[in-house]
Amino acid sequence: MSDTPWTIDSIAHALPHPELRATFMQEVSFTDVRELPAIFERWVDFIAEFEAGRDRIEQLRDTIRQNGQPPAAYTASLIDVSEDELRTAAAGQASRGAA
């Protein structure tokens, strides 16, 4: 990810949720231009950290799909994802895979 030529648009599209995109766009739009480099860096770091945790989330979805619940040792990290959110995501992926 560090080689990605980041733009406002590419950062916005890399964010995993519409609410995050809206927050990013609002922050960029209403910030003094001299403070923008720090804001861009913070959001790019967030994206890198989120992407680094993607495999962990996929493993959780697989476990929930198979067992109906997260592993007993499950602890949230970067983004606190509830059991219901994981179940919903797992069910959505299972139905897409069946098509």
PDB file of C-alpha atoms in Angstrom, residues 9-92:
ATOM      1  CA  ASP A   9     -10.396  10.304  -4.303  1.00  0.00           C
ATOM      2  CA  SER A  10      -8.258   7.179  -3.800  1.00  0.00           C
ATOM      3  CA  ILE A  11      -8.248   7.651  -0.024  1.00  0.00           C
ATOM      4  CA  ALA A  12     -12.036   8.077  -0.002  1.00  0.00           C
ATOM      5  CA  HIS A  13     -12.552   4.952  -2.123  1.00  0.00           C
ATOM      6  CA  ALA A  14     -10.191   2.886   0.047  1.00  0.00           C
ATOM      7  CA  LEU A  15     -12.194   3.590   3.204  1.00  0.00           C
ATOM      8  CA  PRO A  16     -14.355   0.572   4.053  1.00  0.00           C
ATOM      9  CA  HIS A  17     -17.584   2.326   5.086  1.00  0.00           C
ATOM     10  CA  PRO A  18     -19.637   5.239   3.708  1.00  0.00           C
ATOM     11  CA  GLU A  19     -19.609   6.913   7.128  1.00  0.00           C
ATOM     12  CA  LEU A  20     -15.807   6.934   7.136  1.00  0.00           C
ATOM     13  CA  ARG A  21     -15.760   8.401   3.623  1.00  0.00           C
ATOM     14  CA  ALA A  22     -18.140  11.146   4.690  1.00  0.00           C
ATOM     15  CA  THR A  23     -16.052  11.907   7.782  1.00  0.00           C
ATOM     16  CA  PHE A  24     -12.871  12.010   5.700  1.00  0.00           C
ATOM     17  CA  MET A  25     -14.412  14.311   3.084  1.00  0.00           C
ATOM     18  CA  GLN A  26     -15.811  16.619   5.740  1.00  0.00           C
ATOM     19  CA  GLU A  27     -12.488  16.755   7.555  1.00  0.00           C
ATOM     20  CA  VAL A  28     -10.594  17.519   4.347  1.00  0.00           C
ATOM     21  CA  SER A  29     -13.121  20.127   3.241  1.00  0.00           C
ATOM     22  CA  PHE A  30     -13.136  22.118   6.468  1.00  0.00           C
ATOM     23  CA  THR A  31      -9.456  21.963   7.449  1.00  0.00           C
ATOM     24  CA  ASP A  32      -6.868  24.663   6.978  1.00  0.00           C
ATOM     25  CA  VAL A  33      -4.734  23.698   3.966  1.00  0.00           C
ATOM     26  CA  ARG A  34      -1.577  23.827   6.080  1.00  0.00           C
ATOM     27  CA  GLU A  35      -2.958  20.990   8.212  1.00  0.00           C
ATOM     28  CA  LEU A  36      -3.964  18.743   5.303  1.00  0.00           C
ATOM     29  CA  PRO A  37      -0.715  16.742   5.021  1.00  0.00           C
ATOM     30  CA  ALA A  38      -1.097  15.470   8.592  1.00  0.00           C
ATOM     31  CA  ILE A  39      -4.750  14.605   7.973  1.00  0.00           C
ATOM     32  CA  PHE A  40      -3.937  12.738   4.773  1.00  0.00           C
ATOM     33  CA  GLU A  41      -1.176  10.820   6.520  1.00  0.00           C
ATOM     34  CA  ARG A  42      -3.506   9.830   9.376  1.00  0.00           C
ATOM     35  CA  TRP A  43      -6.156   8.513   6.974  1.00  0.00           C
ATOM     36  CA  VAL A  44      -3.631   6.631   4.812  1.00  0.00           C
ATOM     37  CA  ASP A  45      -2.234   5.052   8.001  1.00  0.00           C
ATOM     38  CA  PHE A  46      -5.778   4.044   8.978  1.00  0.00           C
ATOM     39  CA  ILE A  47      -6.297   2.386   5.577  1.00  0.00           C
ATOM     40  CA  ALA A  48      -2.991   0.509   5.855  1.00  0.00           C
ATOM     41  CA  GLU A  49      -3.879  -0.709   9.344  1.00  0.00           C
ATOM     42  CA  PHE A  50      -7.360  -1.747   8.242  1.00  0.00           C
ATOM     43  CA  GLU A  51      -6.003  -3.663   5.248  1.00  0.00           C
ATOM     44  CA  ALA A  52      -3.439  -5.390   7.464  1.00  0.00           C
ATOM     45  CA  GLY A  53      -6.323  -6.726   9.581  1.00  0.00           C
ATOM     46  CA  ARG A  54      -8.451  -7.891   6.653  1.00  0.00           C
ATOM     47  CA  ASP A  55      -7.287 -11.544   6.898  1.00  0.00           C
ATOM     48  CA  ARG A  56      -8.213 -11.609  10.597  1.00  0.00           C
ATOM     49  CA  ILE A  57     -11.720 -10.351   9.802  1.00  0.00           C
ATOM     50  CA  GLU A  58     -12.143 -12.931   7.028  1.00  0.00           C
ATOM     51  CA  GLN A  59     -11.092 -15.693   9.443  1.00  0.00           C
ATOM     52  CA  LEU A  60     -13.655 -14.430  11.970  1.00  0.00           C
ATOM     53  CA  ARG A  61     -16.368 -14.453   9.301  1.00  0.00           C
ATOM     54  CA  ASP A  62     -15.454 -18.029   8.354  1.00  0.00           C
ATOM     55  CA  THR A  63     -15.549 -19.135  11.998  1.00  0.00           C
ATOM     56  CA  ILE A  64     -18.932 -17.498  12.542  1.00  0.00           C
ATOM     57  CA  ARG A  65     -20.270 -18.983   9.321  1.00  0.00           C
ATOM     58  CA  GLN A  66     -19.219 -22.450  10.531  1.00  0.00           C
ATOM     59  CA  ASN A  67     -19.986 -22.177  14.265  1.00  0.00           C
ATOM     60  CA  GLY A  68     -22.561 -19.402  14.537  1.00  0.00           C
ATOM     61  CA  GLN A  69     -20.366 -17.420  16.937  1.00  0.00           C
ATOM     62  CA  PRO A  70     -16.879 -15.942  17.172  1.00  0.00           C
ATOM     63  CA  PRO A  71     -14.122 -17.951  18.846  1.00  0.00           C
ATOM     64  CA  ALA A  72     -14.066 -17.781  22.654  1.00  0.00           C
ATOM     65  CA  ALA A  73     -10.777 -15.865  22.536  1.00  0.00           C
ATOM     66  CA  TYR A  74     -12.154 -13.181  20.169  1.00  0.00           C
ATOM     67  CA  THR A  75     -11.172  -9.624  21.012  1.00  0.00           C
ATOM     68  CA  ALA A  76     -11.834  -6.627  18.775  1.00  0.00           C
ATOM     69  CA  SER A  77      -8.894  -4.519  17.713  1.00  0.00           C
ATOM     70  CA  LEU A  78      -8.775  -1.795  15.071  1.00  0.00           C
ATOM     71  CA  ILE A  79     -12.513  -1.576  14.596  1.00  0.00           C
ATOM     72  CA  ASP A  80     -14.839  -2.895  17.250  1.00  0.00           C
ATOM     73  CA  VAL A  81     -17.096  -5.220  15.295  1.00  0.00           C
ATOM     74  CA  SER A  82     -20.044  -6.681  17.155  1.00  0.00           C
ATOM     75  CA  GLU A  83     -20.980 -10.349  16.946  1.00  0.00           C
ATOM     76  CA  ASP A  84     -24.202  -9.367  15.141  1.00  0.00           C
ATOM     77  CA  GLU A  85     -22.259  -7.386  12.529  1.00  0.00           C
ATOM     78  CA  LEU A  86     -19.942 -10.342  11.930  1.00  0.00           C
ATOM     79  CA  ARG A  87     -22.894 -12.749  11.653  1.00  0.00           C
ATOM     80  CA  THR A  88     -24.647 -10.436   9.177  1.00  0.00           C
ATOM     81  CA  ALA A  89     -21.477 -10.087   7.101  1.00  0.00           C
ATOM     82  CA  ALA A  90     -20.888 -13.842   7.186  1.00  0.00           C
ATOM     83  CA  ALA A  91     -24.472 -14.558   6.119  1.00  0.00           C
ATOM     84  CA  GLY A  92     -24.194 -12.038   3.280  1.00  0.00           C
TER      85      GLY A  92
END
